Amino acid sequence: MNLSKIINKKEWASDYMVDEITHIIKTFERRDPGSKGEKDACEYMAEVLEKDCGCDEVKVESFKVHPVAFYGWAFFSASFVLAAILSFFFFPALSIVFVIAAFAAVILEFGVYKKVLDRFFKEKTSHNVTAIKKCKGETKRRIVFNGHPDAVWEWPVNYAFGGVCFEGHMVSVVVAALFYAVISIWYIIKNGIGFGVADTSDIVVKVGLWGLIFVPFTIGLYFIVNYRRVVDGANDNLSGCYMGISILKALKDEGVELENTEIAVILTGSEECGLRGSKAWCEMHEGEFKDVPTIFYAYDTIYDPKFLMANYRDLNGTVKADKELCDFFIQAATEIDVPCKKGWVPPFGGACDSAAFTQAGYRAAGITGLNHKIERYYHTRLDSYDNMNKEGLGNCFAASVKALEMFDNGKMD
């Protein structure tokens, strides 16, 4: 089917998205993972999908989550590094153990998104939305548009000083841990393993004293997240939620029904605390959506048109996305003169929900519209409805509709 009429509605789509996103932010409570605001937003968008978008099946499903656990690595890692610094002056071998524990906490919880700290934090209930618009005839293929409705707690260092300082703060703690691991090994090689107060005349101990300059930065890690302030999350990531919603709304308004392509919109909660919603969805729907060729496009932070990109690697660069899907989206964008480039979610860049779908065996790719070098609006109060980019939204909408058109015409079967 030719969807050029829908593609040309990109200005309408961007206006519609901004209006709806503004309504959600102004109407409901803050949408931190597992909150009432997140639940209310999910239920509202589920109603929109059913009544305004013509979806045949709409479900809101709950799952359990420990929201604070994901950033809990900062508490554990900071504590372990401080313990390593202290231990160096009394028992250097123990300092090495604490450094290893510090890296294990951040790598497992944040690096690869494993639930290693959840048991230590309060449990809440989060929600996912699954909406399906069936086709007129036999279902021969399916496309899924995904976004996450939750918003993150503010990163105060990024808000106050910008991304360079935020990343520099993280790096300083990493350097502190490595510094004390190295000089602990140096001390053991030089003096052997032993207990007791270190001799301050020893050159290694003197170097260790200079390392105390890292203590304030390590203590600052306890305050990496401000749990008292939840950002609006207009771009990250109501923009991603409304990408699929606006496509279905445009199709319904124009009376367009596809013959053999089923469209689904899946909104997965608690993404900001470790892809918990998308992982829960994959567990609850194991074996589903595999009856016909199915592709997932997960959208996250659709903001700057200069940085619209298909991400070939995800989850801190550890998960390989579906290359054909990434190429396919870029091709679709190119055919309608929308700038779109190759990208990846780098180490310390986090992840998109596409990583969870990929890990579960689905064909998925993450589409983002942000500079992966952290900008000041990212995860701060500046991510609000009055700081959205209509050109970025409209371009992504048009490219997504073109990808849908090409997929519907069997160019990926």
Coordinates of C-alpha atoms in Angstrom, one line a residue:
M1 CA 0.0 0.0 0.0
N2 CA 1.1 3.6 -0.7
L3 CA 1.2 5.5 2.6
S4 CA 2.5 8.8 1.2
K5 CA -0.7 10.6 2.4
I6 CA 0.2 9.5 5.9
I7 CA 3.9 10.4 5.5
N8 CA 2.9 13.9 4.5
K9 CA 1.0 14.3 7.8
K10 CA 4.3 14.7 9.7
E11 CA 3.5 18.3 10.8
W12 CA 0.1 17.2 12.1
A13 CA 1.8 14.2 13.9
S14 CA 4.4 16.4 15.6
D15 CA 1.6 18.8 16.8
Y16 CA -0.5 15.8 18.0
M17 CA 2.4 14.3 19.9
V18 CA 3.4 17.5 21.6
D19 CA -0.3 18.2 22.6
E20 CA -0.8 14.7 24.0
I21 CA 2.6 14.7 25.8
T22 CA 1.8 18.1 27.3
H23 CA -1.6 16.7 28.5
I24 CA 0.0 13.7 30.2
I25 CA 2.6 15.7 32.0
K26 CA 0.2 18.4 33.2
T27 CA -2.6 15.9 34.1
F28 CA -0.9 13.0 35.9
E29 CA 1.5 12.6 38.8
R30 CA 5.2 12.1 38.2
R31 CA 5.9 8.9 36.3
D32 CA 8.9 7.3 38.0
P33 CA 9.1 3.5 37.7
G34 CA 6.3 1.7 39.6
S35 CA 4.5 4.9 40.5
K36 CA 0.8 5.9 40.3
G37 CA 1.7 8.4 37.6
E38 CA 3.2 5.8 35.4
K39 CA 0.2 3.6 35.9
D40 CA -2.3 6.4 35.1
A41 CA -0.3 7.4 32.0
C42 CA -0.3 3.8 30.8
E43 CA -4.1 3.5 31.3
Y44 CA -4.6 6.8 29.5
M45 CA -2.6 5.8 26.5
A46 CA -4.3 2.4 26.5
E47 CA -7.6 4.2 26.2
V48 CA -6.3 6.4 23.4
L49 CA -5.1 3.3 21.5
E50 CA -8.5 1.7 21.8
K51 CA -10.8 4.6 21.2
D52 CA -8.8 7.0 19.0
C53 CA -6.5 4.5 17.2
G54 CA -8.9 1.7 16.5
C55 CA -6.9 -1.1 18.2
D56 CA -8.8 -4.4 18.4
E57 CA -7.0 -5.7 21.5
V58 CA -5.6 -3.5 24.3
K59 CA -4.2 -4.9 27.6
V60 CA -2.6 -3.2 30.6
E61 CA -0.5 -5.8 32.5
S62 CA 1.3 -5.4 35.8
F63 CA 4.6 -6.7 37.0
K64 CA 6.8 -6.4 40.0
V65 CA 9.9 -4.2 40.1
H66 CA 12.5 -2.8 42.5
P67 CA 13.0 0.6 41.0
V68 CA 15.8 2.0 43.1
A69 CA 17.9 -1.2 42.7
F70 CA 19.2 -0.1 39.2
Y71 CA 20.9 3.0 40.5
G72 CA 21.7 1.2 43.7
W73 CA 25.0 0.2 42.2
A74 CA 26.1 3.7 43.0
F75 CA 25.5 3.2 46.7
F76 CA 27.3 -0.1 46.8
S77 CA 30.2 0.9 44.5
A78 CA 30.8 4.1 46.4
S79 CA 30.8 2.2 49.7
F80 CA 33.2 -0.4 48.3
V81 CA 35.6 2.2 46.9
L82 CA 35.6 4.1 50.2
A83 CA 36.2 0.8 52.0
A84 CA 39.1 0.1 49.6
I85 CA 40.7 3.4 50.3
L86 CA 40.5 2.9 54.0
S87 CA 41.6 -0.7 53.8
F88 CA 44.7 0.2 51.9
F89 CA 46.3 1.8 54.9
F90 CA 45.7 -1.3 57.1
F91 CA 45.4 -4.3 54.9
P92 CA 46.1 -3.7 51.2
A93 CA 45.0 -7.2 50.1
L94 CA 41.5 -6.4 51.4
S95 CA 41.5 -3.2 49.4
I96 CA 41.8 -5.2 46.2
V97 CA 38.8 -7.3 47.2
F98 CA 36.7 -4.2 47.8
V99 CA 37.8 -2.7 44.4
I100 CA 36.7 -6.0 42.7
A101 CA 33.3 -5.8 44.6
A102 CA 32.9 -2.2 43.4
F103 CA 33.4 -3.0 39.8
A104 CA 31.2 -6.1 40.1
A105 CA 28.3 -4.1 41.4
V106 CA 28.4 -1.5 38.5
I107 CA 29.2 -4.0 35.8
L108 CA 26.5 -6.5 36.7
E109 CA 23.7 -4.0 37.6
F110 CA 24.4 -1.2 35.1
G111 CA 26.8 -2.7 32.6
V112 CA 24.7 -5.7 31.6
Y113 CA 21.4 -5.0 33.5
K114 CA 21.4 -8.0 35.8
K115 CA 19.1 -8.0 38.8
V116 CA 21.8 -8.5 41.4
L117 CA 20.8 -5.8 43.9
D118 CA 17.0 -6.0 43.7
R119 CA 16.5 -7.9 46.9
F120 CA 17.9 -5.0 48.9
F121 CA 15.3 -2.5 47.7
K122 CA 11.6 -1.9 48.0
E123 CA 9.3 -3.7 45.6
K124 CA 6.6 -1.8 43.6
T125 CA 4.2 -2.6 40.8
S126 CA 4.8 -1.3 37.3
H127 CA 2.7 -1.6 34.1
N128 CA 3.0 -2.5 30.4
V129 CA 0.5 -1.8 27.6
T130 CA 0.0 -4.1 24.6
A131 CA -2.3 -2.9 21.8
I132 CA -2.9 -4.6 18.5
K133 CA -4.5 -3.3 15.3
K134 CA -5.4 -6.3 13.2
C135 CA -5.3 -6.3 9.4
K136 CA -8.2 -6.8 7.1
G137 CA -7.1 -10.1 5.7
E138 CA -4.8 -12.9 6.7
T139 CA -1.9 -11.8 8.9
K140 CA 1.3 -12.4 7.0
R141 CA 3.6 -10.0 8.9
R142 CA 3.7 -7.8 12.0
I143 CA 5.4 -4.6 13.0
V144 CA 5.7 -3.5 16.6
F145 CA 6.3 0.1 17.7
N146 CA 7.6 0.4 21.3
G147 CA 8.3 3.2 23.8
H148 CA 8.5 3.5 27.5
P149 CA 6.1 5.6 29.6
D150 CA 8.2 6.0 32.8
A151 CA 10.5 8.9 33.5
V152 CA 13.7 9.0 35.4
W153 CA 14.9 10.7 38.6
E154 CA 17.0 13.8 38.0
W155 CA 20.8 13.6 37.6
P156 CA 21.8 16.8 39.6
V157 CA 25.4 17.0 38.3
N158 CA 24.3 17.0 34.7
Y159 CA 21.7 19.6 35.4
A160 CA 24.1 21.9 37.3
F161 CA 27.3 21.4 35.2
G162 CA 26.5 19.5 32.1
G163 CA 27.4 16.1 30.6
V164 CA 31.2 16.6 30.6
C165 CA 31.2 17.1 34.4
F166 CA 28.7 14.3 34.9
E167 CA 30.8 11.8 32.9
G168 CA 34.0 13.2 34.5
H169 CA 32.6 12.5 37.9
M170 CA 31.9 8.9 37.0
V171 CA 35.4 8.5 35.5
S172 CA 37.0 10.0 38.6
V173 CA 35.5 7.3 40.8
V174 CA 36.7 4.6 38.3
V175 CA 40.2 6.1 38.5
A176 CA 40.1 6.1 42.3
A177 CA 39.2 2.4 42.4
L178 CA 41.9 1.5 39.9
F179 CA 44.4 3.7 41.6
Y180 CA 44.0 2.0 45.0
A181 CA 44.0 -1.5 43.3
V182 CA 47.3 -0.7 41.7
I183 CA 49.1 0.7 44.7
S184 CA 47.8 -2.1 46.9
I185 CA 49.4 -4.6 44.5
W186 CA 52.5 -2.4 44.5
Y187 CA 52.6 -2.4 48.3
I188 CA 52.1 -6.2 48.5
I189 CA 54.9 -6.8 46.0
K190 CA 57.2 -4.5 47.9
N191 CA 56.3 -5.4 51.5
G192 CA 54.3 -8.6 51.4
I193 CA 50.8 -9.2 52.8
G194 CA 50.3 -8.0 56.3
F195 CA 48.2 -6.3 58.9
G196 CA 48.9 -3.1 60.8
V197 CA 49.0 0.6 60.4
A198 CA 50.9 1.5 57.3
D199 CA 54.3 3.2 57.6
T200 CA 53.8 6.7 56.4
S201 CA 57.5 6.9 55.5
D202 CA 56.9 4.2 52.8
I203 CA 56.7 5.7 49.3
V204 CA 53.7 3.6 48.5
V205 CA 51.8 4.8 51.5
K206 CA 52.7 8.4 50.6
V207 CA 51.3 7.9 47.2
G208 CA 48.2 6.4 48.8
L209 CA 47.8 9.6 50.9
W210 CA 47.8 11.7 47.8
G211 CA 45.0 9.5 46.5
L212 CA 42.7 10.8 49.2
I213 CA 41.9 13.6 46.8
F214 CA 39.4 11.1 45.3
V215 CA 37.4 10.8 48.5
P216 CA 35.0 13.8 47.8
F217 CA 34.3 12.5 44.3
T218 CA 33.6 9.0 45.6
I219 CA 31.2 10.4 48.3
G220 CA 29.5 12.4 45.6
L221 CA 28.5 9.1 43.9
Y222 CA 25.9 8.7 46.7
F223 CA 24.1 11.8 45.2
I224 CA 24.3 10.8 41.5
V225 CA 20.5 10.6 41.4
N226 CA 18.1 12.9 43.2
Y227 CA 15.2 10.6 44.2
R228 CA 13.2 13.6 45.3
R229 CA 12.8 15.0 41.8
V230 CA 11.3 13.1 38.9
V231 CA 11.8 14.7 35.5
D232 CA 8.8 15.3 33.1
G233 CA 10.3 12.8 30.6
A234 CA 8.7 14.5 27.6
N235 CA 11.4 13.5 25.2
D236 CA 12.6 10.5 27.3
N237 CA 10.3 8.9 26.6
L238 CA 6.8 10.0 25.9
S239 CA 8.1 10.9 22.5
G240 CA 8.8 7.2 21.9
C241 CA 5.4 6.1 23.2
Y242 CA 3.6 8.5 20.9
M243 CA 5.6 7.5 17.8
G244 CA 3.5 4.4 17.4
I245 CA 0.3 5.9 18.7
S246 CA 0.5 8.8 16.2
I247 CA 1.0 6.3 13.4
L248 CA -2.1 4.4 14.3
K249 CA -4.1 7.6 14.9
A250 CA -3.1 8.9 11.4
L251 CA -4.1 5.6 9.8
K252 CA -7.5 5.6 11.5
D253 CA -8.2 9.2 10.7
E254 CA -7.5 8.6 7.0
G255 CA -9.5 5.4 7.0
V256 CA -6.5 3.3 6.0
E257 CA -6.5 -0.4 6.9
L258 CA -3.7 -2.7 5.9
E259 CA -4.5 -6.0 4.2
N260 CA -1.9 -8.4 5.6
T261 CA 0.2 -6.4 8.1
E262 CA -0.7 -6.3 11.8
I263 CA 0.5 -3.3 13.8
A264 CA 1.2 -3.5 17.5
V265 CA 2.1 -0.8 20.0
I266 CA 3.8 -2.0 23.1
L267 CA 4.5 0.5 25.9
T268 CA 6.9 -1.0 28.5
G269 CA 7.2 0.5 32.0
S270 CA 10.3 0.9 34.2
E271 CA 12.8 1.2 31.4
E272 CA 14.7 3.7 33.4
C273 CA 15.5 1.2 36.1
G274 CA 17.0 -1.4 33.8
L275 CA 14.6 -2.4 31.0
R276 CA 12.4 -4.1 33.6
G277 CA 9.2 -3.6 31.7
S278 CA 10.4 -5.0 28.3
K279 CA 12.1 -7.9 30.1
A280 CA 8.8 -8.6 32.0
W281 CA 6.9 -8.4 28.7
C282 CA 9.1 -10.9 27.0
E283 CA 8.7 -13.3 30.0
M284 CA 4.9 -12.9 30.1
H285 CA 4.6 -13.2 26.3
E286 CA 7.2 -15.9 25.7
G287 CA 6.5 -17.7 22.4
E288 CA 4.0 -15.1 21.2
F289 CA 4.4 -12.9 18.1
K290 CA 6.4 -15.6 16.4
D291 CA 3.7 -17.0 14.2
V292 CA 4.6 -14.6 11.3
P293 CA 7.6 -12.5 10.5
T294 CA 7.6 -9.8 13.2
I295 CA 9.9 -6.8 13.7
F296 CA 10.3 -4.5 16.7
Y297 CA 11.3 -0.8 16.5
A298 CA 11.9 0.6 20.0
Y299 CA 12.0 4.4 20.1
D300 CA 13.8 6.4 22.8
T301 CA 14.2 10.1 23.2
I302 CA 13.2 11.4 19.7
Y303 CA 14.4 15.0 19.9
D304 CA 17.2 16.4 17.7
P305 CA 16.8 15.8 13.9
K306 CA 20.6 15.9 13.5
F307 CA 20.9 12.8 15.6
L308 CA 18.1 10.6 14.3
M309 CA 19.8 7.2 14.2
A310 CA 19.3 3.5 14.0
N311 CA 21.5 1.9 16.7
Y312 CA 23.4 -1.1 15.6
R313 CA 24.6 -2.0 19.1
D314 CA 22.7 -1.5 22.4
L315 CA 23.0 -1.9 26.1
N316 CA 26.3 -0.2 26.7
G317 CA 27.4 -1.6 23.4
T318 CA 27.1 -5.2 24.5
V319 CA 24.0 -6.3 22.5
K320 CA 24.1 -6.5 18.7
A321 CA 20.8 -5.2 17.1
D322 CA 19.3 -6.6 14.0
K323 CA 21.4 -5.1 11.2
E324 CA 18.8 -5.6 8.5
L325 CA 16.2 -3.7 10.6
C326 CA 18.7 -0.9 11.1
D327 CA 19.5 -0.7 7.4
F328 CA 15.9 -0.9 6.6
F329 CA 14.9 2.1 8.7
I330 CA 17.8 4.1 7.3
Q331 CA 16.8 3.2 3.8
A332 CA 13.2 4.2 4.5
A333 CA 14.3 7.6 5.9
T334 CA 16.6 8.1 2.9
E335 CA 13.9 7.5 0.4
I336 CA 11.9 10.5 1.8
D337 CA 14.9 12.7 2.4
V338 CA 14.9 12.4 6.2
P339 CA 18.4 12.5 7.6
C340 CA 19.2 9.3 9.5
K341 CA 22.5 7.7 10.3
K342 CA 24.1 4.7 11.9
G343 CA 24.7 4.8 15.6
W344 CA 25.1 2.8 18.7
V345 CA 24.5 3.0 22.4
P346 CA 28.0 3.2 23.8
P347 CA 29.4 2.1 27.2
F348 CA 27.9 4.2 30.0
G349 CA 25.2 5.2 27.4
G350 CA 22.6 2.8 28.9
A351 CA 20.1 1.0 26.7
C352 CA 16.9 1.0 24.7
D353 CA 14.1 -1.5 25.2
S354 CA 15.2 -3.0 21.9
A355 CA 18.0 -4.7 23.8
A356 CA 15.6 -6.7 25.9
F357 CA 13.5 -7.8 22.8
T358 CA 16.7 -8.8 21.0
Q359 CA 17.9 -10.8 24.0
A360 CA 14.5 -12.6 24.0
G361 CA 15.0 -13.7 20.4
Y362 CA 12.9 -11.1 18.6
R363 CA 14.1 -9.1 15.6
A364 CA 14.5 -5.6 17.0
A365 CA 16.3 -2.3 16.6
G366 CA 16.5 0.9 18.7
I367 CA 15.7 4.2 17.1
T368 CA 17.0 7.3 18.9
G369 CA 17.0 11.0 18.3
L370 CA 19.6 12.3 20.8
N371 CA 23.3 13.0 21.0
H372 CA 24.9 10.1 22.9
K373 CA 27.3 12.6 24.3
I374 CA 25.1 13.6 27.3
E375 CA 23.4 17.0 26.9
R376 CA 22.1 19.1 29.7
Y377 CA 18.4 18.3 29.2
Y378 CA 19.0 14.6 29.4
H379 CA 17.6 13.2 32.6
T380 CA 17.0 16.6 34.1
R381 CA 14.0 19.0 34.6
L382 CA 14.8 20.5 31.2
D383 CA 13.2 17.4 29.6
S384 CA 9.8 19.0 29.5
Y385 CA 6.9 19.6 27.1
D386 CA 8.2 23.1 26.4
N387 CA 11.5 21.7 25.2
M388 CA 10.5 19.3 22.4
N389 CA 11.6 19.4 18.8
K390 CA 8.7 19.2 16.3
E391 CA 11.1 18.7 13.4
G392 CA 12.7 15.8 15.1
L393 CA 9.4 14.2 15.9
G394 CA 7.9 14.8 12.5
N395 CA 11.0 13.4 10.7
C396 CA 11.0 10.2 12.8
F397 CA 7.2 9.8 12.2
A398 CA 7.6 10.1 8.5
A399 CA 10.6 7.7 8.4
S400 CA 8.6 5.2 10.5
V401 CA 5.6 5.4 8.3
K402 CA 7.8 4.8 5.2
A403 CA 9.3 1.8 6.9
L404 CA 5.8 0.5 7.6
E405 CA 4.9 1.1 3.9
M406 CA 7.9 -0.8 2.7
F407 CA 7.3 -3.6 5.2
D408 CA 3.7 -3.9 4.2
N409 CA 4.7 -4.1 0.6
G410 CA 6.8 -7.2 1.4
K411 CA 10.3 -5.6 1.1
M412 CA 11.5 -7.5 4.1
D413 CA 9.5 -10.8 4.0

